[in-house]
Coordinates of C-alpha atoms in Angstrom, one line a residue:
Chain A
M97 CA -36.3 -57.0 73.0
G98 CA -36.6 -53.9 71.2
V99 CA -33.5 -53.3 70.9
S100 CA -32.3 -56.7 70.2
Q101 CA -34.8 -56.2 67.2
G102 CA -33.5 -52.5 66.4
T103 CA -30.2 -54.2 65.7
E104 CA -31.6 -56.6 64.3
G105 CA -33.5 -54.7 61.3
G106 CA -30.7 -52.5 61.3
D107 CA -28.4 -54.9 60.6
A108 CA -31.1 -56.6 57.8
R109 CA -31.3 -52.9 56.2
V110 CA -27.0 -52.7 55.5
R111 CA -27.2 -56.1 54.4
G112 CA -29.9 -55.4 52.2
M113 CA -27.9 -52.1 51.3
A114 CA -25.1 -54.6 50.1
D115 CA -26.5 -56.9 48.5
D116 CA -28.4 -54.5 46.0
L117 CA -24.9 -53.0 45.6
M118 CA -23.7 -56.2 44.9
E119 CA -26.2 -57.4 42.9
R120 CA -26.0 -54.3 40.8
A121 CA -22.1 -54.7 40.5
L122 CA -22.8 -58.1 39.5
M123 CA -24.3 -57.7 36.3
A124 CA -22.0 -54.8 35.7
A125 CA -19.8 -57.4 35.8
A126 CA -21.0 -59.9 33.7
V127 CA -21.6 -57.0 30.7
Y128 CA -18.5 -55.6 30.7
E129 CA -16.1 -59.1 30.5
S130 CA -18.0 -59.6 27.2
Y131 CA -16.4 -55.9 26.7
D132 CA -13.3 -56.5 23.7
Q133 CA -10.3 -54.1 24.3
E134 CA -11.0 -51.4 22.2
A135 CA -14.4 -51.5 23.8
T136 CA -13.1 -50.7 27.2
D137 CA -10.2 -48.2 26.2
R138 CA -13.2 -46.2 24.4
I139 CA -14.8 -46.5 28.1
V140 CA -11.3 -45.3 29.6
E141 CA -10.4 -42.2 27.4
R142 CA -13.9 -41.1 28.2
V143 CA -13.4 -41.0 31.5
F144 CA -10.1 -39.7 31.9
R145 CA -11.0 -36.6 29.1
A146 CA -13.5 -35.9 31.7
G147 CA -11.9 -36.2 35.0
F148 CA -9.2 -34.3 33.7
N149 CA -12.2 -31.4 32.3
R150 CA -13.4 -31.5 35.9
R151 CA -9.6 -31.2 37.9
V152 CA -10.1 -27.6 38.9
E153 CA -13.6 -28.3 40.2
L154 CA -13.3 -31.0 41.9
A155 CA -10.2 -29.8 43.5
K156 CA -11.7 -26.8 44.9
M157 CA -13.8 -28.9 46.5
A158 CA -11.2 -31.7 48.6
A159 CA -10.2 -28.5 49.7
E160 CA -13.3 -26.7 50.8
E161 CA -15.5 -30.5 52.7
T162 CA -11.9 -31.8 54.0
R163 CA -10.3 -28.5 55.4
M164 CA -7.1 -29.6 54.1
G165 CA -4.6 -29.3 51.3
V166 CA -4.4 -26.6 49.2
W167 CA -6.5 -26.8 45.8
Q168 CA -3.6 -26.0 43.3
H169 CA -1.7 -29.1 44.2
K170 CA -5.0 -30.9 44.4
V171 CA -5.7 -29.6 41.0
M172 CA -2.2 -31.4 40.3
K173 CA -3.4 -34.3 42.5
N174 CA -5.7 -35.1 39.8
M175 CA -4.0 -34.3 36.7
L176 CA -2.2 -37.3 37.8
A177 CA -4.0 -40.0 38.7
T178 CA -6.3 -38.7 34.7
Q179 CA -3.7 -37.7 32.2
L180 CA -0.1 -39.1 33.6
V181 CA -2.2 -42.2 35.3
Y182 CA -4.6 -42.5 31.9
E183 CA -0.9 -42.5 29.9
S184 CA 0.4 -45.1 31.6
I185 CA -2.1 -47.6 30.7
R186 CA -3.7 -46.4 27.8
D187 CA -1.7 -48.7 25.6
E188 CA -2.0 -51.6 27.9
K189 CA -3.4 -54.8 26.9
T190 CA -6.1 -55.9 29.7
V191 CA -8.3 -57.9 27.5
G192 CA -8.2 -61.0 26.4
V193 CA -4.6 -62.2 25.1
L194 CA -2.0 -61.0 26.6
S195 CA 0.4 -63.5 25.6
E196 CA 1.4 -66.7 23.1
N197 CA 4.4 -68.7 23.2
P198 CA 4.0 -71.0 20.5
V199 CA 7.3 -72.8 22.1
M200 CA 6.4 -72.9 25.4
G201 CA 2.8 -73.5 24.1
I202 CA 1.3 -71.2 27.1
T203 CA -1.4 -68.6 25.7
E204 CA -1.7 -66.2 28.3
I205 CA -5.7 -64.3 29.0
A206 CA -7.1 -61.5 30.5
Q207 CA -9.7 -62.1 32.4
P208 CA -11.5 -59.4 35.3
L209 CA -11.9 -60.0 39.1
G210 CA -14.8 -59.3 39.4
P211 CA -16.2 -55.7 41.7
V212 CA -14.1 -53.8 43.3
L213 CA -14.0 -51.9 46.9
A214 CA -12.4 -49.0 46.1
I215 CA -11.6 -47.0 49.6
I216 CA -10.9 -43.1 49.3
P217 CA -8.9 -41.4 51.8
V218 CA -9.6 -38.2 53.0
T219 CA -6.1 -37.0 52.0
N220 CA -6.5 -37.8 48.8
P221 CA -10.4 -38.0 48.2
T222 CA -10.5 -37.4 44.6
S223 CA -7.7 -38.0 42.9
T224 CA -7.8 -41.5 44.6
T225 CA -11.3 -41.5 43.4
L226 CA -10.3 -40.7 39.7
F227 CA -7.3 -42.5 39.9
K228 CA -9.0 -46.0 41.4
I229 CA -12.3 -45.6 39.2
L230 CA -9.5 -45.6 35.6
I231 CA -7.7 -48.6 37.0
C232 CA -10.6 -50.4 37.5
L233 CA -12.2 -49.4 34.5
K234 CA -8.9 -50.5 32.0
A235 CA -9.2 -54.0 34.0
R236 CA -13.5 -54.6 33.5
N237 CA -13.8 -54.5 36.9
P238 CA -17.2 -52.5 38.3
V239 CA -15.7 -50.7 41.5
I240 CA -18.0 -48.9 44.2
I241 CA -16.7 -46.0 45.6
S242 CA -16.5 -45.5 49.3
P243 CA -14.9 -42.6 50.3
T244 CA -14.4 -41.8 53.8
R245 CA -17.2 -38.9 56.8
K246 CA -15.4 -36.0 55.9
A247 CA -15.1 -36.3 51.8
V248 CA -18.4 -37.9 50.9
K249 CA -19.6 -34.8 47.8
C250 CA -16.4 -34.2 46.3
C251 CA -15.6 -38.6 46.4
Q252 CA -19.2 -38.5 44.8
A253 CA -19.5 -36.4 42.4
A254 CA -15.9 -37.5 41.4
A255 CA -17.3 -40.7 40.8
R256 CA -21.0 -39.5 39.3
I257 CA -18.5 -37.6 36.6
C258 CA -16.4 -40.6 35.4
Y259 CA -19.8 -42.7 35.4
E260 CA -21.5 -40.7 33.0
A261 CA -18.9 -40.7 30.9
A262 CA -18.4 -44.3 31.5
M263 CA -22.4 -44.5 30.7
E264 CA -21.4 -42.2 27.8
A265 CA -18.6 -44.3 26.1
G266 CA -21.3 -47.9 26.4
A267 CA -20.3 -49.3 29.7
P268 CA -22.4 -51.4 31.2
E269 CA -25.5 -49.9 33.9
D270 CA -24.1 -49.4 37.9
C271 CA -20.1 -50.2 36.4
I272 CA -19.3 -47.6 38.7
Q273 CA -21.2 -47.5 41.7
W274 CA -20.8 -45.9 45.2
M275 CA -21.8 -46.6 49.0
P276 CA -25.4 -44.5 49.9
E277 CA -24.2 -44.1 53.4
T278 CA -20.4 -44.0 55.2
S279 CA -21.8 -46.5 58.1
R280 CA -18.8 -49.0 59.1
E281 CA -21.4 -50.9 59.5
L282 CA -22.3 -50.9 55.5
T283 CA -18.2 -50.5 54.4
Q284 CA -17.9 -53.9 56.6
A285 CA -21.0 -55.4 55.0
V286 CA -19.5 -54.9 51.2
M287 CA -16.0 -55.7 52.5
G288 CA -16.8 -59.3 53.2
H289 CA -19.7 -60.0 51.1
K290 CA -19.1 -63.0 49.4
K291 CA -19.1 -61.3 45.9
L292 CA -16.6 -59.4 46.4
A293 CA -13.6 -60.2 44.1
L294 CA -11.3 -57.2 45.6
I295 CA -10.8 -53.9 48.3
L296 CA -8.3 -51.0 47.4
A297 CA -7.9 -49.8 51.0
T298 CA -5.4 -46.7 51.0
G299 CA -6.4 -44.8 54.3
G300 CA -6.1 -45.4 58.1
T301 CA -4.4 -48.6 60.4
G302 CA -7.4 -49.8 61.4
L303 CA -9.5 -49.3 57.8
V304 CA -6.6 -50.8 56.4
G305 CA -6.5 -53.9 59.3
A306 CA -10.4 -54.7 58.3
A307 CA -10.4 -55.2 55.3
Y308 CA -7.5 -57.2 55.3
S309 CA -9.5 -58.7 58.2
S310 CA -12.8 -59.1 55.8
G311 CA -11.5 -62.2 54.1
T312 CA -12.2 -60.7 50.7
P313 CA -8.4 -60.9 48.7
A314 CA -6.8 -56.7 49.7
I315 CA -4.6 -54.6 48.3
G316 CA -4.6 -52.3 51.5
V317 CA -1.8 -49.0 51.7
G318 CA -0.9 -48.0 55.1
P319 CA 1.0 -45.7 57.4
G320 CA 4.3 -44.6 55.9
N321 CA 7.4 -42.8 58.0
V322 CA 9.7 -42.1 55.3
P323 CA 13.2 -40.9 56.9
V324 CA 15.4 -38.0 54.2
L325 CA 18.5 -38.8 54.7
I326 CA 21.3 -35.8 53.3
D327 CA 25.0 -37.0 53.0
D328 CA 28.0 -34.4 53.0
S329 CA 28.0 -35.3 49.3
A330 CA 24.8 -34.0 48.7
D331 CA 23.8 -30.6 46.8
L332 CA 22.8 -29.4 49.8
P333 CA 20.5 -26.7 48.8
F334 CA 18.7 -28.2 46.1
A335 CA 18.0 -31.5 48.2
V336 CA 16.5 -28.7 51.4
E337 CA 14.8 -26.8 48.3
S338 CA 13.2 -30.5 47.0
I339 CA 12.3 -31.4 50.6
M340 CA 10.5 -27.9 50.8
T341 CA 8.2 -29.3 47.7
S342 CA 7.7 -32.7 49.3
K343 CA 6.7 -32.3 53.0
T344 CA 4.6 -28.6 51.9
F345 CA 3.1 -30.1 49.4
D346 CA -1.1 -30.4 49.8
N347 CA 0.3 -29.5 53.3
G348 CA 2.0 -33.0 53.7
T349 CA -0.7 -35.0 53.4
I350 CA 0.8 -37.7 51.1
C351 CA 2.1 -40.4 53.0
A352 CA 4.7 -40.3 51.5
S353 CA 5.7 -37.3 52.2
E354 CA 8.8 -36.6 54.4
Q355 CA 8.6 -37.6 57.9
A356 CA 12.3 -36.7 58.9
V357 CA 16.1 -35.7 57.7
V358 CA 18.2 -37.8 59.4
L359 CA 21.6 -35.9 57.9
E360 CA 25.8 -35.5 59.0
K361 CA 26.5 -33.1 62.0
R362 CA 29.4 -31.7 60.1
I363 CA 26.6 -30.0 56.9
A364 CA 24.3 -29.8 59.3
A365 CA 24.2 -25.5 60.2
D366 CA 24.2 -25.7 56.2
V367 CA 21.5 -27.3 56.1
C368 CA 19.5 -25.6 58.3
R369 CA 20.4 -21.8 56.8
E370 CA 19.7 -23.8 53.5
F371 CA 15.8 -24.5 54.9
E372 CA 15.4 -21.3 57.0
R373 CA 15.9 -19.2 53.2
H374 CA 13.1 -21.2 52.4
N375 CA 10.8 -19.4 55.7
G376 CA 11.4 -23.3 57.4
V377 CA 11.9 -22.8 61.1
M378 CA 13.5 -24.4 63.5
L379 CA 11.8 -24.7 67.2
D380 CA 13.2 -24.4 69.9
A381 CA 13.2 -27.1 72.9
E382 CA 10.3 -26.1 74.3
N383 CA 8.3 -24.9 70.8
V384 CA 9.6 -28.7 70.2
R385 CA 7.5 -29.8 73.2
K386 CA 4.1 -28.2 72.4
L387 CA 4.7 -28.9 69.4
Q388 CA 4.3 -32.7 70.4
A389 CA 1.3 -32.4 72.5
C390 CA -0.5 -30.5 69.5
A391 CA 0.2 -33.1 67.0
V392 CA -0.2 -36.0 68.6
L393 CA -2.4 -37.6 70.3
P394 CA -1.4 -39.7 73.9
N395 CA -2.0 -43.1 71.9
G396 CA 1.0 -42.1 69.4
N397 CA -2.0 -41.6 66.4
M398 CA -1.1 -38.4 64.8
N399 CA -3.5 -35.2 65.7
P400 CA -6.5 -35.0 62.7
D401 CA -7.0 -31.7 63.0
V402 CA -3.1 -31.0 62.1
V403 CA -3.4 -32.7 59.2
G404 CA -3.4 -31.3 55.6
Q405 CA -3.2 -27.4 57.8
P406 CA -0.2 -25.4 56.2
A407 CA 3.0 -24.9 58.6
E408 CA 1.1 -20.8 60.9
A409 CA -1.8 -22.9 61.6
V410 CA -0.4 -25.9 62.9
A411 CA 1.4 -23.5 64.8
R412 CA -1.2 -21.2 66.1
M413 CA -3.3 -24.9 67.3
A414 CA -0.2 -25.5 69.4
G415 CA 1.0 -21.9 70.9
I416 CA 3.8 -21.2 68.8
S417 CA 4.9 -18.1 67.4
V418 CA 6.3 -18.5 63.9
P419 CA 6.9 -14.9 61.3
E420 CA 4.8 -14.5 58.6
G421 CA 5.3 -16.6 55.9
T422 CA 6.2 -20.0 58.0
R423 CA 6.0 -23.2 55.6
L424 CA 7.6 -25.5 57.2
L425 CA 8.1 -26.6 61.5
L426 CA 11.4 -28.3 62.1
A427 CA 11.6 -30.4 65.6
R428 CA 14.7 -31.8 66.6
L429 CA 15.0 -35.0 68.1
T430 CA 17.5 -36.8 70.0
G431 CA 15.7 -39.9 69.9
T432 CA 12.9 -42.4 67.9
G433 CA 9.2 -43.9 69.7
L434 CA 7.2 -42.9 71.5
D435 CA 9.1 -40.9 73.7
H436 CA 9.6 -38.9 71.1
P437 CA 6.1 -38.5 68.8
L438 CA 7.1 -36.5 66.5
S439 CA 9.7 -39.2 65.1
G440 CA 6.3 -41.4 63.8
E441 CA 4.3 -40.3 61.1
V442 CA 2.2 -37.0 61.3
L443 CA 0.6 -36.0 57.7
A444 CA 1.4 -32.2 58.1
P445 CA 4.1 -29.9 57.5
I446 CA 6.4 -31.4 59.9
L447 CA 9.7 -32.1 60.1
A448 CA 11.5 -34.4 62.5
F449 CA 15.3 -33.2 62.3
Y450 CA 18.2 -35.3 63.3
E451 CA 21.8 -34.4 63.4
E452 CA 24.4 -37.6 64.1
A453 CA 27.9 -37.9 64.1
D454 CA 28.5 -40.0 60.7
F455 CA 27.3 -41.4 57.8
N456 CA 27.2 -44.6 59.3
K457 CA 25.1 -43.5 62.5
A458 CA 22.6 -41.4 59.9
I459 CA 21.9 -44.6 58.3
K460 CA 21.3 -46.9 61.4
R461 CA 18.7 -43.5 62.6
C462 CA 16.9 -44.0 59.0
I463 CA 16.5 -47.4 60.1
D464 CA 14.9 -47.1 63.2
L465 CA 12.5 -44.8 61.7
N466 CA 11.6 -47.1 59.2
Y467 CA 11.1 -49.9 61.2
L468 CA 8.7 -47.7 63.5
G469 CA 6.4 -46.7 61.7
G470 CA 6.7 -47.1 57.5
V471 CA 7.8 -51.0 56.7
G472 CA 7.6 -51.3 53.6
H473 CA 6.4 -47.8 52.0
T474 CA 9.6 -44.8 51.2
A475 CA 12.8 -43.9 51.9
A476 CA 15.0 -41.0 50.3
I477 CA 18.6 -40.2 50.2
Y478 CA 20.1 -37.3 48.9
S479 CA 24.0 -38.0 48.2
N480 CA 26.1 -38.4 45.1
N481 CA 28.0 -41.1 46.3
E482 CA 27.0 -43.9 44.3
E483 CA 28.5 -46.4 47.2
R484 CA 26.1 -45.0 50.1
I485 CA 23.1 -44.7 47.4
A486 CA 23.5 -48.2 47.4
L487 CA 23.8 -48.6 50.7
F488 CA 21.1 -47.4 51.4
G489 CA 18.5 -48.9 49.6
R490 CA 20.1 -52.2 50.1
L491 CA 19.2 -51.0 54.1
M492 CA 15.4 -49.5 53.8
N493 CA 12.6 -51.8 53.9
A494 CA 11.1 -49.9 51.4
G495 CA 8.7 -50.6 48.2
R496 CA 10.6 -46.7 46.7
V497 CA 13.8 -45.5 48.0
L498 CA 14.1 -42.8 46.2
V499 CA 17.6 -40.6 45.2
N500 CA 17.6 -37.2 45.3
T501 CA 14.1 -36.3 44.1
P502 CA 11.3 -35.0 46.8
S503 CA 9.3 -38.1 48.3
S504 CA 5.6 -37.1 47.7
Q505 CA 6.3 -36.7 44.4
G506 CA 7.9 -39.0 43.5
A507 CA 7.3 -42.1 45.3
V508 CA 3.1 -41.5 42.8
G509 CA 5.7 -41.8 40.2
G510 CA 5.0 -40.4 36.4
S511 CA 6.6 -37.5 37.1
Y512 CA 10.0 -37.1 38.9
N513 CA 11.1 -40.5 38.1
S514 CA 9.6 -44.5 36.0
L515 CA 7.2 -45.8 38.1
H516 CA 4.0 -46.0 37.8
P517 CA 1.3 -43.4 38.2
S518 CA 0.0 -45.0 41.2
F519 CA -2.4 -43.2 44.2
T520 CA -2.2 -46.8 46.2
L521 CA 1.5 -47.4 46.6
G522 CA 2.7 -51.1 47.6
C523 CA 3.9 -51.9 50.9
G524 CA 5.3 -55.1 50.6
S525 CA 5.1 -58.4 53.2
G526 CA 6.7 -55.0 55.8
G527 CA 3.2 -53.4 54.8
K528 CA 1.1 -56.4 54.2
N529 CA 0.7 -56.5 50.9
S530 CA 1.2 -59.2 48.3
T531 CA 3.3 -55.7 45.8
T532 CA 5.3 -53.5 46.5
E533 CA 4.9 -51.7 43.2
N534 CA 2.7 -48.9 42.8
V535 CA -0.7 -50.4 42.1
T536 CA -2.0 -49.9 38.4
A537 CA -4.5 -51.5 36.0
K538 CA -1.7 -55.0 35.5
H539 CA -2.8 -55.8 40.0
L540 CA -6.6 -55.6 38.5
I541 CA -6.6 -58.6 36.2
N542 CA -5.9 -62.9 36.9
I543 CA -4.0 -64.0 33.5
K544 CA -5.0 -67.3 33.3
R545 CA -2.5 -69.7 31.2
L546 CA -3.9 -72.0 28.3
C547 CA -1.1 -74.6 28.5
R548 CA -1.1 -76.9 25.3
L549 CA 0.9 -80.5 25.9
R550 CA 4.3 -79.9 25.4
I551 CA 6.6 -83.2 26.9
N552 CA 9.6 -82.7 29.2
E553 CA 11.4 -84.7 27.4
R554 CA 14.5 -86.1 29.8
L555 CA 11.3 -86.9 32.0
A556 CA 10.0 -89.1 28.6
R557 CA 13.1 -90.9 28.4
F558 CA 14.3 -91.0 32.0
N559 CA 14.0 -94.7 33.7
K560 CA 11.4 -93.5 36.6
D561 CA 12.0 -97.2 38.2
E562 CA 15.6 -95.0 39.2
F563 CA 13.1 -93.2 41.5
L564 CA 12.2 -96.3 43.6
D565 CA 16.1 -97.5 44.7
E566 CA 17.1 -95.9 46.9
T567 CA 20.5 -97.3 47.0
K568 CA 20.2 -93.9 43.4
D569 CA 21.8 -90.5 44.9
V570 CA 21.0 -87.0 43.6
D571 CA 23.7 -87.3 41.7
A572 CA 23.6 -91.2 40.7
V573 CA 19.7 -89.3 39.2
L574 CA 21.1 -86.6 37.8
R575 CA 23.0 -87.8 35.9
D576 CA 20.8 -90.3 33.9
Y577 CA 17.8 -87.7 34.2
N578 CA 20.4 -85.3 31.4
R579 CA 21.5 -87.4 29.8
N580 CA 22.2 -86.5 26.3
W581 CA 20.5 -89.2 23.8
Chain B
M212 CA 34.7 -62.4 72.6
I213 CA 38.2 -61.5 72.5
S214 CA 38.1 -59.2 75.8
S215 CA 36.1 -59.0 79.1
K216 CA 36.2 -56.4 81.7
Y217 CA 33.7 -55.7 84.7
E218 CA 34.0 -52.1 85.6
M219 CA 32.5 -51.7 89.4
E220 CA 31.9 -48.3 89.8
R221 CA 29.6 -48.5 86.8
D222 CA 28.4 -51.7 86.7
E223 CA 28.8 -52.8 83.6
L224 CA 30.1 -56.0 82.4
L225 CA 31.6 -55.1 78.6
C226 CA 32.5 -57.3 76.7
V227 CA 34.1 -56.9 73.1
F228 CA 33.7 -58.6 70.8
A229 CA 35.8 -59.2 66.8
G230 CA 35.5 -60.6 63.3
R231 CA 32.8 -62.6 62.1
L232 CA 30.5 -63.7 64.8
D233 CA 29.3 -67.6 63.4
A234 CA 28.4 -70.4 64.6
E235 CA 31.2 -71.4 65.9
A236 CA 32.6 -68.2 67.4
G237 CA 28.6 -68.2 68.9
Q238 CA 29.6 -71.2 70.6
A239 CA 32.8 -70.4 72.2
D240 CA 31.6 -66.5 73.1
T241 CA 29.0 -67.7 74.9
K242 CA 31.0 -70.1 77.0
V243 CA 33.4 -67.3 77.9
F244 CA 30.9 -65.3 78.1
E245 CA 29.7 -67.2 80.6
S246 CA 33.1 -67.8 82.8
A247 CA 32.7 -63.4 82.3
W248 CA 29.6 -62.9 84.1
Q249 CA 29.8 -65.1 86.7
A250 CA 33.5 -63.5 87.7
A251 CA 31.3 -60.6 87.4
Q252 CA 29.1 -61.2 89.6
N253 CA 31.7 -62.5 92.3
E254 CA 33.5 -59.4 92.0
R255 CA 30.0 -57.1 92.3
G256 CA 29.2 -59.5 96.0
D257 CA 26.3 -58.9 97.4
R258 CA 25.5 -55.5 95.2
A259 CA 22.1 -55.6 94.7
G260 CA 20.3 -54.2 91.4
A261 CA 20.9 -54.5 88.0
M262 CA 24.3 -54.6 86.4
K263 CA 24.2 -53.1 82.5
I264 CA 25.9 -56.2 80.0
V265 CA 27.4 -53.8 76.3
F266 CA 28.3 -55.8 74.0
D267 CA 31.1 -53.3 72.2
L268 CA 30.5 -54.8 68.6
G269 CA 33.1 -51.6 66.5
E270 CA 35.0 -54.7 65.4
V271 CA 32.5 -57.0 64.5
N272 CA 31.6 -57.7 60.0
Y273 CA 29.4 -60.2 60.0
V274 CA 27.2 -62.5 63.4
S275 CA 25.6 -66.1 63.3
S276 CA 22.0 -66.8 64.7
G277 CA 24.1 -68.1 67.6
F278 CA 25.8 -65.1 68.9
L279 CA 21.7 -63.4 68.6
R280 CA 20.8 -65.9 71.5
L281 CA 23.8 -65.3 73.0
C282 CA 22.5 -61.8 73.5
M283 CA 18.7 -62.9 74.6
Q284 CA 20.5 -65.1 76.6
A285 CA 22.2 -62.3 77.8
S286 CA 19.4 -59.4 78.7
K287 CA 17.7 -63.0 80.9
K288 CA 20.5 -63.8 83.3
P289 CA 18.4 -63.0 86.6
G290 CA 18.9 -59.6 88.1
G291 CA 16.9 -57.1 85.4
N292 CA 20.3 -56.4 83.5
Q293 CA 20.4 -54.2 81.1
L294 CA 22.2 -55.4 77.6
H295 CA 23.2 -52.9 75.7
V296 CA 24.6 -53.5 72.1
V297 CA 27.1 -50.9 71.0
N298 CA 28.9 -49.6 67.8
T299 CA 27.1 -51.8 65.4
S300 CA 27.7 -52.0 61.8
P301 CA 24.4 -50.3 60.2
D302 CA 23.7 -53.8 58.9
I303 CA 24.4 -55.6 62.3
K304 CA 22.2 -52.6 62.7
K305 CA 19.4 -53.9 60.3
L306 CA 19.6 -57.7 61.3
F307 CA 19.3 -56.3 65.0
T308 CA 16.5 -54.6 64.4
M309 CA 14.2 -56.8 61.4
A310 CA 15.0 -60.2 64.3
G311 CA 13.7 -58.2 66.7
L312 CA 16.0 -57.6 69.1
D313 CA 16.0 -53.8 68.0
L314 CA 15.2 -52.5 71.4
F315 CA 18.8 -53.5 72.7
V316 CA 20.2 -51.9 70.0
Y317 CA 22.1 -48.8 71.1

């Protein structure tokens, strides 16, 4: 009885907290909906400036609190999440009439979604917080930040900086909130709250699955398993340097970072030499076994202890001796799936390495890797052969197929291509998402359509009795329906 | 199917296909495969254990759902036979993967 009462008491407490958060968010939503574009943009600009100005402090906080990644790289992420994201949404119309077509009689009008729950991953905590706040505010949606336990302080600090700036710019009270605690119960209570409009879920498979199961619309981004194919027409030194830049960025914490390099046998020796030149170490079979035992748990999931750690630290954890200055651990594999644990996603400076007899076998290996755990996410190719690039683009199931581009930086957009800068990468139906785009402010508005009377002249002139006449087949009906009067 | 051969030593039924395996070809191939499989069973006699069935698609440029059904039938033949689909083009490999039959593709 006592236990039961305790549980009920706990449930009531959690429900109370969720209700309180949502009440505040709803009031903010109601007030925010009355803001015009100018007032909205003023708030967004102020928040961007505040977040950008604190980018270094927040990056250091994130690296220190999570013990993952490289603070200098986290500064770049914070820059992207503020400067580049702001630049991409600044001139976007998100309030009032978006378009008016008098001929068609349709006027498109933006309206906010309502309160958004932003789930923040431990791998990119402050950058994702800044990013989600900016795109939510641009669409006039109040946002509730839900950090993971390992990144509470830095996420709250980022949210507080944004909130203070927003308030100074005249934003409605409680337009930015953060979870008062990081319990699973509270997260679930808010996710399933009937007044919540959307969940922006970035994180592990379990959390994203919970968001989808909550009954609230969700844009969830789960794991990737990015294959990168290098063919014999590629500029090999460029390709390897680019992969190193990407895979070692923030110690591999970006889910769009390369997980496996696949290449034709004839260029394997040259590619290996290039990796070695950049302090990549090709492990022997014994060390691959040690690494997989350390980096991948028996259930096939990556070991959280290696996530975002430098290559030398990962090697130490695995009991592998590597030269000082090692930046990347390369594991030669011959298969994919559970029997080859390193063929799945590990967010650390570890790269699976496949040599295949020819291009066709290489692309088939990429299909296996793509479908192993990263359907809909990202794939990359280094090639100067347009036919092969087109074939790769056609066969990969990925929201982003990057060509001659570092995939970590390329997938998040803004710096290596014209994709929307984003820390929420849509993965389409393969990733159980409603979009394959890089999610941004335009995904966070409802567009209503004011439709004026426009008579369909053909239907109006058409003798409707023909529809009732069974002897009229489709060609006969269409001939009369499309008749020129 | 352009040829089929049972190799006693490897206990392997090799079926080689070519061209477009459309619905019509799928029906014809199913009949030919059934005969080949029966012939292989006769050759095997009382031999126990699983037989390996290999579908070589090296010269195939299109497969219909009829052929995928043939693969399913082949994999379900009594005796726990192992089906190996080999020499697929990248397009056909993708098709098998999307159909959830990638475990047959080698």
